mmCIF file of C-alpha atoms in Angstrom:
data_model
loop_
_atom_site.group_PDB
_atom_site.id
_atom_site.type_symbol
_atom_site.label_atom_id
_atom_site.label_comp_id
_atom_site.label_asym_id
_atom_site.label_seq_id
_atom_site.Cartn_x
_atom_site.Cartn_y
_atom_site.Cartn_z
ATOM 1 C CA UNK U 25 213.061 103.513 94.240
ATOM 2 C CA UNK U 26 216.735 103.410 95.245
ATOM 3 C CA UNK U 27 218.480 100.219 96.253
ATOM 4 C CA UNK U 28 218.648 101.173 99.933
ATOM 5 C CA UNK U 29 215.296 102.940 100.282
ATOM 6 C CA UNK U 30 213.586 99.865 101.696
ATOM 7 C CA UNK U 31 216.432 99.260 104.150
ATOM 8 C CA UNK U 32 216.368 102.920 105.248
ATOM 9 C CA UNK U 33 212.602 102.804 105.682
ATOM 10 C CA UNK U 34 212.957 99.745 107.908
ATOM 11 C CA UNK U 35 215.688 101.454 109.941
ATOM 12 C CA UNK U 36 213.373 104.412 110.519
ATOM 13 C CA UNK U 37 211.229 102.113 112.648
ATOM 14 C CA UNK U 38 213.877 102.405 115.374
ATOM 15 C CA UNK U 39 214.483 105.305 117.756
ATOM 16 C CA UNK U 40 217.630 106.329 119.613
ATOM 17 C CA UNK U 41 217.408 106.564 123.428
ATOM 18 C CA UNK U 42 218.428 110.232 123.237
ATOM 19 C CA UNK U 43 215.545 111.085 120.901
ATOM 20 C CA UNK U 44 213.191 108.916 122.957
ATOM 21 C CA UNK U 45 214.029 110.646 126.267
ATOM 22 C CA UNK U 46 214.035 114.144 124.802
ATOM 23 C CA UNK U 47 210.768 113.569 122.936
ATOM 24 C CA UNK U 48 208.970 112.386 126.096
ATOM 25 C CA UNK U 49 210.406 115.269 128.121
ATOM 26 C CA UNK U 50 209.362 117.802 125.469
ATOM 27 C CA UNK U 51 205.848 116.465 124.939
ATOM 28 C CA UNK U 52 205.119 115.902 128.650
ATOM 29 C CA UNK U 53 206.853 119.136 129.719
ATOM 30 C CA UNK U 54 208.814 117.257 132.354
ATOM 31 C CA UNK U 55 212.586 117.242 133.043
ATOM 32 C CA UNK U 56 214.466 114.274 131.588
ATOM 33 C CA UNK U 57 215.317 113.016 135.087
ATOM 34 C CA UNK U 58 211.597 112.706 135.895
ATOM 35 C CA UNK U 59 210.999 110.939 132.581
ATOM 36 C CA UNK U 60 213.688 108.396 133.507
ATOM 37 C CA UNK U 61 212.168 107.929 136.973
ATOM 38 C CA UNK U 62 208.795 107.257 135.324
ATOM 39 C CA UNK U 63 210.364 104.686 132.994
ATOM 40 C CA UNK U 64 212.233 102.966 135.822
ATOM 41 C CA UNK U 65 209.044 102.873 137.903
ATOM 42 C CA UNK U 66 207.456 100.899 135.071
ATOM 43 C CA UNK U 67 210.548 98.627 134.713
ATOM 44 C CA UNK U 68 211.286 99.956 131.243
ATOM 45 C CA UNK U 69 214.990 99.070 131.568
ATOM 46 C CA UNK U 70 214.040 95.437 132.188
ATOM 47 C CA UNK U 71 211.435 95.221 129.418
ATOM 48 C CA UNK U 72 213.073 97.033 126.527
ATOM 49 C CA UNK U 73 215.331 95.409 123.924
ATOM 50 C CA UNK U 74 218.250 97.210 122.306
ATOM 51 C CA UNK U 75 219.280 97.098 118.663
ATOM 52 C CA UNK U 76 222.283 98.190 116.618
ATOM 53 C CA UNK U 77 222.184 99.470 113.048
ATOM 54 C CA UNK U 78 225.414 99.453 111.050
ATOM 55 C CA UNK U 79 226.448 101.606 108.090
ATOM 56 C CA UNK U 80 224.738 99.137 105.749
ATOM 57 C CA UNK U 81 221.420 99.521 107.610
ATOM 58 C CA UNK U 82 221.636 95.985 108.947
ATOM 59 C CA UNK U 83 219.830 95.615 112.267
ATOM 60 C CA UNK U 84 221.170 93.441 115.096
ATOM 61 C CA UNK U 85 219.811 92.559 118.510
ATOM 62 C CA UNK U 86 222.324 93.462 121.236
ATOM 63 C CA UNK U 87 222.554 89.858 122.462
ATOM 64 C CA UNK U 88 223.572 88.665 118.980
ATOM 65 C CA UNK U 89 226.720 90.791 118.775
ATOM 66 C CA UNK U 90 228.126 90.338 122.301
ATOM 67 C CA UNK U 91 227.091 93.733 123.669
ATOM 68 C CA UNK U 92 225.915 94.591 127.152
ATOM 69 C CA UNK U 93 222.406 95.868 127.774
ATOM 70 C CA UNK U 94 223.057 99.583 128.220
ATOM 71 C CA UNK U 95 219.735 101.167 129.185
ATOM 72 C CA UNK U 96 220.120 100.659 132.946
ATOM 73 C CA UNK U 97 223.621 102.090 132.884
ATOM 74 C CA UNK U 98 222.562 105.057 130.726
ATOM 75 C CA UNK U 99 219.699 105.924 133.093
ATOM 76 C CA UNK U 100 221.935 105.506 136.139
ATOM 77 C CA UNK U 101 224.613 107.848 134.751
ATOM 78 C CA UNK U 102 222.122 110.523 133.640
ATOM 79 C CA UNK U 103 220.450 110.534 137.046
ATOM 80 C CA UNK U 104 223.771 111.371 138.718
ATOM 81 C CA UNK U 105 223.872 114.986 137.543
ATOM 82 C CA UNK U 106 221.514 115.429 134.615
ATOM 83 C CA UNK U 107 221.248 114.582 130.935
ATOM 84 C CA UNK U 108 223.276 117.451 129.521
ATOM 85 C CA UNK U 109 226.357 116.940 131.691
ATOM 86 C CA UNK U 110 226.559 113.215 131.006
ATOM 87 C CA UNK U 111 226.029 113.473 127.244
ATOM 88 C CA UNK U 112 228.716 116.174 127.015
ATOM 89 C CA UNK U 113 231.066 114.012 129.075
ATOM 90 C CA UNK U 114 230.578 111.059 126.708
ATOM 91 C CA UNK U 115 231.226 113.248 123.650
ATOM 92 C CA UNK U 116 234.437 114.604 125.191
ATOM 93 C CA UNK U 117 235.581 111.183 126.333
ATOM 94 C CA UNK U 118 235.310 109.497 122.947
ATOM 95 C CA UNK U 119 236.773 112.503 121.135
ATOM 96 C CA UNK U 120 239.818 112.174 123.388
ATOM 97 C CA UNK U 121 239.912 108.421 122.809
ATOM 98 C CA UNK U 122 239.985 108.885 119.050
ATOM 99 C CA UNK U 123 242.790 111.472 119.358
ATOM 100 C CA UNK U 124 244.793 109.513 121.978
ATOM 101 C CA UNK U 125 244.725 112.653 124.143
ATOM 102 C CA UNK U 126 243.299 112.813 127.675
ATOM 103 C CA UNK U 127 241.859 116.245 128.469
ATOM 104 C CA UNK U 128 238.915 115.268 130.691
ATOM 105 C CA UNK U 129 239.130 116.101 134.386
ATOM 106 C CA UNK U 130 240.066 113.013 136.432
ATOM 107 C CA UNK U 131 237.224 113.736 138.861
ATOM 108 C CA UNK U 132 234.750 113.314 136.011
ATOM 109 C CA UNK U 133 236.368 110.007 135.069
ATOM 110 C CA UNK U 134 235.868 108.843 138.654
ATOM 111 C CA UNK U 135 232.301 110.179 138.739
ATOM 112 C CA UNK U 136 230.968 108.930 135.385
ATOM 113 C CA UNK U 137 231.273 105.692 133.412
ATOM 114 C CA UNK U 138 231.570 106.489 129.691
ATOM 115 C CA UNK U 139 229.467 104.685 127.141
ATOM 116 C CA UNK U 140 228.656 104.995 123.457
ATOM 117 C CA UNK U 141 224.958 105.656 123.070
ATOM 118 C CA UNK U 142 224.886 103.923 119.720
ATOM 119 C CA UNK U 143 221.883 101.642 120.164
ATOM 120 C CA UNK U 144 218.209 101.960 119.281
ATOM 121 C CA UNK U 145 214.754 100.937 120.499
ATOM 122 C CA UNK U 146 212.083 99.383 118.284
ATOM 123 C CA UNK U 147 209.095 101.694 117.829
ATOM 124 C CA UNK U 148 206.857 98.675 117.393
ATOM 125 C CA UNK U 149 207.982 97.222 120.726
ATOM 126 C CA UNK U 150 207.648 100.568 122.517
ATOM 127 C CA UNK U 151 204.089 100.959 121.283
ATOM 128 C CA UNK U 152 203.201 97.596 122.832
ATOM 129 C CA UNK U 153 204.131 98.822 126.322
ATOM 130 C CA UNK U 154 200.917 99.891 128.037
ATOM 131 C CA UNK U 155 202.455 102.689 130.092
ATOM 132 C CA UNK U 156 203.892 104.174 126.866
ATOM 133 C CA UNK U 157 200.740 103.885 124.759
ATOM 134 C CA UNK U 158 198.708 105.497 127.563
ATOM 135 C CA UNK U 159 200.728 108.676 127.000
ATOM 136 C CA UNK U 160 199.126 108.900 123.529
ATOM 137 C CA UNK U 161 202.237 110.240 121.813
ATOM 138 C CA UNK U 162 203.315 109.874 118.180
ATOM 139 C CA UNK U 163 206.752 108.372 118.829
ATOM 140 C CA UNK U 164 207.561 108.220 115.126
ATOM 141 C CA UNK U 165 207.926 112.031 115.197
ATOM 142 C CA UNK U 166 210.747 111.878 117.752
ATOM 143 C CA UNK U 167 213.537 111.553 115.171
ATOM 144 C CA UNK U 168 212.351 114.525 113.112
ATOM 145 C CA UNK U 169 212.618 117.198 115.830
ATOM 146 C CA UNK U 170 215.641 119.316 116.748
ATOM 147 C CA UNK U 171 215.805 119.426 120.540
ATOM 148 C CA UNK U 172 217.397 121.870 122.933
ATOM 149 C CA UNK U 173 218.115 120.746 126.530
ATOM 150 C CA UNK U 174 218.781 123.313 129.271
ATOM 151 C CA UNK U 175 220.688 122.907 132.547
ATOM 152 C CA UNK U 176 217.513 121.919 134.389
ATOM 153 C CA UNK U 177 216.899 118.984 131.993
ATOM 154 C CA UNK U 178 213.888 120.672 130.398
ATOM 155 C CA UNK U 179 213.552 120.183 126.632
ATOM 156 C CA UNK U 180 212.401 122.680 124.007
ATOM 157 C CA UNK U 181 212.674 122.782 120.214
ATOM 158 C CA UNK U 182 214.987 124.825 118.064
ATOM 159 C CA UNK U 183 213.465 127.040 115.419
ATOM 160 C CA UNK U 184 213.882 124.634 112.512
ATOM 161 C CA UNK U 185 213.146 120.888 112.568
ATOM 162 C CA UNK U 186 215.785 118.410 111.481
ATOM 163 C CA UNK U 187 215.819 117.381 107.824
ATOM 164 C CA UNK U 188 215.011 113.807 108.787
ATOM 165 C CA UNK U 189 218.351 112.435 107.588
ATOM 166 C CA UNK U 190 219.603 109.877 110.097
ATOM 167 C CA UNK U 191 223.103 108.631 110.801
ATOM 168 C CA UNK U 192 223.751 105.112 111.978
ATOM 169 C CA UNK U 193 226.922 103.989 113.701
ATOM 170 C CA UNK U 194 229.677 102.111 111.947
ATOM 171 C CA UNK U 195 229.858 99.039 114.101
ATOM 172 C CA UNK U 196 231.906 95.889 113.904
ATOM 173 C CA UNK U 197 229.242 93.223 114.172
ATOM 174 C CA UNK U 198 231.718 90.351 114.268
ATOM 175 C CA UNK U 199 232.006 88.739 117.691
ATOM 176 C CA UNK U 200 235.612 88.761 118.883
ATOM 177 C CA UNK U 201 237.149 85.845 120.736
ATOM 178 C CA UNK U 202 239.175 86.258 123.935
ATOM 179 C CA UNK U 203 242.350 85.556 121.926
ATOM 180 C CA UNK U 204 241.525 88.368 119.486
ATOM 181 C CA UNK U 205 240.878 90.766 122.336
ATOM 182 C CA UNK U 206 244.165 89.826 123.983
ATOM 183 C CA UNK U 207 246.008 90.406 120.696
ATOM 184 C CA UNK U 208 244.395 93.847 120.271
ATOM 185 C CA UNK U 209 245.288 94.830 123.822
ATOM 186 C CA UNK U 210 248.899 93.710 123.368
ATOM 187 C CA UNK U 211 249.191 95.782 120.197
ATOM 188 C CA UNK U 212 248.033 98.877 122.114
ATOM 189 C CA UNK U 213 250.508 98.134 124.921
ATOM 190 C CA UNK U 214 253.358 97.721 122.404
ATOM 191 C CA UNK U 215 252.447 101.004 120.736
ATOM 192 C CA UNK U 216 251.533 103.235 123.718
ATOM 193 C CA UNK U 217 252.759 101.396 126.807
ATOM 194 C CA UNK U 218 251.011 99.444 129.547
ATOM 195 C CA UNK U 219 248.543 101.517 131.631
ATOM 196 C CA UNK U 220 248.955 104.433 129.233
ATOM 197 C CA UNK U 221 245.944 106.641 128.506
ATOM 198 C CA UNK U 222 245.161 104.707 125.342
ATOM 199 C CA UNK U 223 245.503 101.379 127.168
ATOM 200 C CA UNK U 224 243.232 102.543 130.005
ATOM 201 C CA UNK U 225 240.610 103.720 127.498
ATOM 202 C CA UNK U 226 240.770 100.369 125.754
ATOM 203 C CA UNK U 227 240.259 98.502 129.029
ATOM 204 C CA UNK U 228 237.245 100.663 129.901
ATOM 205 C CA UNK U 229 235.565 99.978 126.573
ATOM 206 C CA UNK U 230 236.339 96.260 126.637
ATOM 207 C CA UNK U 231 235.015 95.996 130.199
ATOM 208 C CA UNK U 232 231.777 97.580 128.978
ATOM 209 C CA UNK U 233 231.498 95.200 126.020
ATOM 210 C CA UNK U 234 232.178 92.182 128.241
ATOM 211 C CA UNK U 235 229.501 93.302 130.734
ATOM 212 C CA UNK U 236 231.984 93.831 133.539
ATOM 213 C CA UNK U 237 230.807 97.310 134.489
ATOM 214 C CA UNK U 238 228.110 97.523 137.174
ATOM 215 C CA UNK U 239 224.501 97.639 136.088
ATOM 216 C CA UNK U 240 221.642 99.102 138.039
ATOM 217 C CA UNK U 241 222.547 98.410 141.659
ATOM 218 C CA UNK U 242 219.048 98.131 143.054
ATOM 219 C CA UNK U 243 216.377 95.993 141.462
ATOM 220 C CA UNK U 244 212.965 97.603 141.220
ATOM 221 C CA UNK U 245 210.069 95.671 142.672
ATOM 222 C CA UNK U 246 207.645 94.102 140.271
ATOM 223 C CA UNK U 247 203.928 94.904 140.366
ATOM 224 C CA UNK U 248 203.346 91.418 141.770
ATOM 225 C CA UNK U 249 205.769 92.048 144.658
ATOM 226 C CA UNK U 250 204.209 95.434 145.421
ATOM 227 C CA UNK U 251 200.681 93.969 145.420
ATOM 228 C CA UNK U 252 201.826 91.114 147.681
ATOM 229 C CA UNK U 253 203.354 93.541 150.173
ATOM 230 C CA UNK U 254 200.247 95.725 150.144
ATOM 231 C CA UNK U 255 198.054 92.678 150.780
ATOM 232 C CA UNK U 256 200.235 91.773 153.760
ATOM 233 C CA UNK U 257 199.853 95.295 155.130
ATOM 234 C CA UNK U 258 196.072 95.157 154.612
ATOM 235 C CA UNK U 259 195.906 91.829 156.469
ATOM 236 C CA UNK U 260 197.921 93.261 159.342
ATOM 237 C CA UNK U 261 195.683 96.350 159.562
ATOM 238 C CA UNK U 262 192.535 94.200 159.466
ATOM 239 C CA UNK U 263 193.952 92.096 162.326
ATOM 240 C CA UNK U 264 194.599 95.220 164.390
ATOM 241 C CA UNK U 265 191.077 96.498 163.651
ATOM 242 C CA UNK U 266 189.612 93.184 164.773
ATOM 243 C CA UNK U 267 191.517 93.447 168.070
ATOM 244 C CA UNK U 268 190.199 96.986 168.588
ATOM 245 C CA UNK U 269 186.661 95.838 167.732
ATOM 246 C CA UNK U 270 186.891 92.996 170.271
ATOM 247 C CA UNK U 271 188.166 95.380 172.944
ATOM 248 C CA UNK U 272 185.309 97.809 172.298
ATOM 249 C CA UNK U 273 182.727 95.018 172.522
ATOM 250 C CA UNK U 274 184.244 93.874 175.816
ATOM 251 C CA UNK U 275 184.126 97.397 177.209
ATOM 252 C CA UNK U 276 180.503 97.742 176.130
ATOM 253 C CA UNK U 277 179.653 94.494 177.922
ATOM 254 C CA UNK U 278 181.412 95.663 181.089
ATOM 255 C CA UNK U 279 179.883 99.170 181.025
ATOM 256 C CA UNK U 280 176.609 98.189 182.803
ATOM 257 C CA UNK U 281 178.613 96.362 185.490
ATOM 258 C CA UNK U 282 180.778 99.428 186.061
ATOM 259 C CA UNK U 283 177.676 101.625 186.189
ATOM 260 C CA UNK U 284 176.072 99.340 188.795
ATOM 261 C CA UNK U 285 179.291 99.341 190.795
ATOM 262 C CA UNK U 286 179.376 103.140 190.792
ATOM 263 C CA UNK U 287 175.721 103.277 191.835
ATOM 264 C CA UNK U 288 176.348 100.801 194.666
ATOM 265 C CA UNK U 289 179.315 102.869 195.817
ATOM 266 C CA UNK U 290 177.204 106.052 195.818
ATOM 267 C CA UNK U 291 174.411 104.361 197.800
ATOM 268 C CA UNK U 292 176.911 103.084 200.348
ATOM 269 C CA UNK U 293 178.307 106.591 200.800
ATOM 270 C CA UNK U 294 174.800 107.976 201.356
ATOM 271 C CA UNK U 295 174.012 105.258 203.926
ATOM 272 C CA UNK U 296 177.210 106.099 205.756
ATOM 273 C CA UNK U 297 176.362 109.829 205.764
ATOM 274 C CA UNK U 298 172.845 109.096 207.045
ATOM 275 C CA UNK U 299 174.153 106.798 209.797
ATOM 276 C CA UNK U 300 176.722 109.350 211.036
ATOM 277 C CA UNK U 301 174.146 112.154 210.999
ATOM 278 C CA UNK U 302 171.693 110.088 213.054
ATOM 279 C CA UNK U 303 174.425 109.088 215.521
ATOM 280 C CA UNK U 304 175.350 112.758 216.029
ATOM 281 C CA UNK U 305 171.657 113.643 216.530
ATOM 282 C CA UNK U 306 171.369 110.953 219.218
ATOM 283 C CA UNK U 307 174.436 112.337 221.017
ATOM 284 C CA UNK U 308 173.253 115.958 221.235
ATOM 285 C CA UNK U 309 170.035 117.925 220.820
ATOM 286 C CA UNK U 310 172.153 120.524 218.989
ATOM 287 C CA UNK U 311 172.242 118.222 215.973
ATOM 288 C CA UNK U 312 168.502 117.519 215.658
ATOM 289 C CA UNK U 313 165.224 119.205 214.972
ATOM 290 C CA UNK U 314 162.370 117.323 216.542
ATOM 291 C CA UNK U 315 162.900 113.670 215.692
ATOM 292 C CA UNK U 316 165.157 114.389 212.708
ATOM 293 C CA UNK U 317 168.877 115.192 212.432
ATOM 294 C CA UNK U 318 169.600 118.873 211.827
ATOM 295 C CA UNK U 319 171.508 118.662 208.560
ATOM 296 C CA UNK U 320 172.382 122.368 208.546
ATOM 297 C CA UNK U 321 173.776 122.348 212.080
ATOM 298 C CA UNK U 322 175.764 119.145 211.437
ATOM 299 C CA UNK U 323 177.296 120.608 208.259
ATOM 300 C CA UNK U 324 178.216 123.874 210.022
ATOM 301 C CA UNK U 325 179.876 122.003 212.866
ATOM 302 C CA UNK U 326 181.847 119.783 210.418
ATOM 303 C CA UNK U 327 182.910 122.894 208.499
ATOM 304 C CA UNK U 328 184.026 124.744 211.663
ATOM 305 C CA UNK U 329 186.050 121.751 212.885
ATOM 306 C CA UNK U 330 187.637 121.410 209.472
ATOM 307 C CA UNK U 331 188.605 125.116 209.438
ATOM 308 C CA UNK U 332 190.310 124.721 212.829
ATOM 309 C CA UNK U 333 192.366 121.824 211.453
ATOM 310 C CA UNK U 334 193.210 123.809 208.313
ATOM 311 C CA UNK U 335 194.454 126.780 210.371
ATOM 312 C CA UNK U 336 196.527 124.605 212.693
ATOM 313 C CA UNK U 337 198.172 122.676 209.889
ATOM 314 C CA UNK U 338 198.580 125.702 207.616
ATOM 315 C CA UNK U 339 196.621 124.058 204.793
ATOM 316 C CA UNK U 340 195.355 125.865 201.723
ATOM 317 C CA UNK U 341 191.681 126.789 202.055
ATOM 318 C CA UNK U 342 191.249 125.885 198.404
ATOM 319 C CA UNK U 343 191.407 122.240 199.540
ATOM 320 C CA UNK U 344 188.099 122.561 201.466
ATOM 321 C CA UNK U 345 186.068 124.390 198.856
ATOM 322 C CA UNK U 346 182.550 122.952 198.602
ATOM 323 C CA UNK U 347 182.210 121.824 202.243
ATOM 324 C CA UNK U 348 179.564 124.484 202.918
ATOM 325 C CA UNK U 349 177.366 122.909 200.223
ATOM 326 C CA UNK U 350 177.057 119.510 201.926
ATOM 327 C CA UNK U 351 173.873 120.402 203.861
ATOM 328 C CA UNK U 352 171.652 119.241 201.024
ATOM 329 C CA UNK U 353 173.585 115.949 200.699
ATOM 330 C CA UNK U 354 173.233 115.212 204.411
ATOM 331 C CA UNK U 355 169.511 116.076 204.359
ATOM 332 C CA UNK U 356 168.804 113.830 201.353
ATOM 333 C CA UNK U 357 170.815 110.951 202.812
ATOM 334 C CA UNK U 358 168.852 111.150 206.089
ATOM 335 C CA UNK U 359 165.531 111.284 204.231
ATOM 336 C CA UNK U 360 166.465 108.272 202.093
ATOM 337 C CA UNK U 361 167.599 106.037 204.967
ATOM 338 C CA UNK U 362 165.854 107.409 208.039
ATOM 339 C CA UNK U 363 163.680 104.324 208.278
ATOM 340 C CA UNK U 364 166.805 102.188 208.637
ATOM 341 C CA UNK U 365 168.113 104.141 211.643
ATOM 342 C CA UNK U 366 165.530 104.792 214.381
ATOM 343 C CA UNK U 367 166.183 108.144 216.106
ATOM 344 C CA UNK U 368 165.010 108.367 219.764
ATOM 345 C CA UNK U 369 165.112 111.553 221.771
ATOM 346 C CA UNK U 370 167.659 111.998 224.561
#
């Protein structure tokens, strides 16, 4: 066994965010943007820890070496216009920074925030996240595959897998003081000039390291908050249902009263019809047959008088449809209430 074999084996228990995102997208056959949305939905950016591995295979937690937590920013930048565009932008940006030459379009510099994706996630910690383990994926395979990402963020594999050899970033793990940073910045100003391209690049990187760049702008709601809001909505709906139930019960209680009122109104109308028919019969023999009102003759006379009014006023005959059918109503009303109105012959 070589001197560094154990250290390398330990380092292999960590996965880069690029391999992690591409592996999930490949295995789930989903675009990387949707994978990120799934992770954000489950608050992955809040739960996950980030680690750095230097050229000696030493592993550091991000908080121990004065680095910002980058996952939120990485996800935010990728979601702007896709994984491929952002990764290519970061490669170009840091290539220019190393060469002291600015060739990137200024619009891209305004659109994206550059960052070095030089951190790792712990496989052990990932496998403890329920929403990750439920996917039933062998995350340890993610670093052994050679991915290909297309313009739509879909991931496939190249013909040959990677040889498994992994590169770790050369990182200065010594925490710099404000005085040291100021000295470094002054040296760049003396060499390249204040607000030069090199100076502006330096300020961008230092702002990132000092956590001055914006993180995720909108906090995602926790499961507890979502459940609380849903419970409030359920309570509100139940209250509305109770009000509807009370209203229905009230209407059911009032239904018999309304029915009786309608019946009373109908009976009153029939009494009035019977009374008028009997009065007409008393006034003229034309409107009676024997000792009873002549319902047919009364109805015909009412209809004829109505037609005269309609013709004089120019009314629509459609307004008097059904008048010819009132004979039966008059006859039944007289039969029902004849004993209340004594009819004597003229």
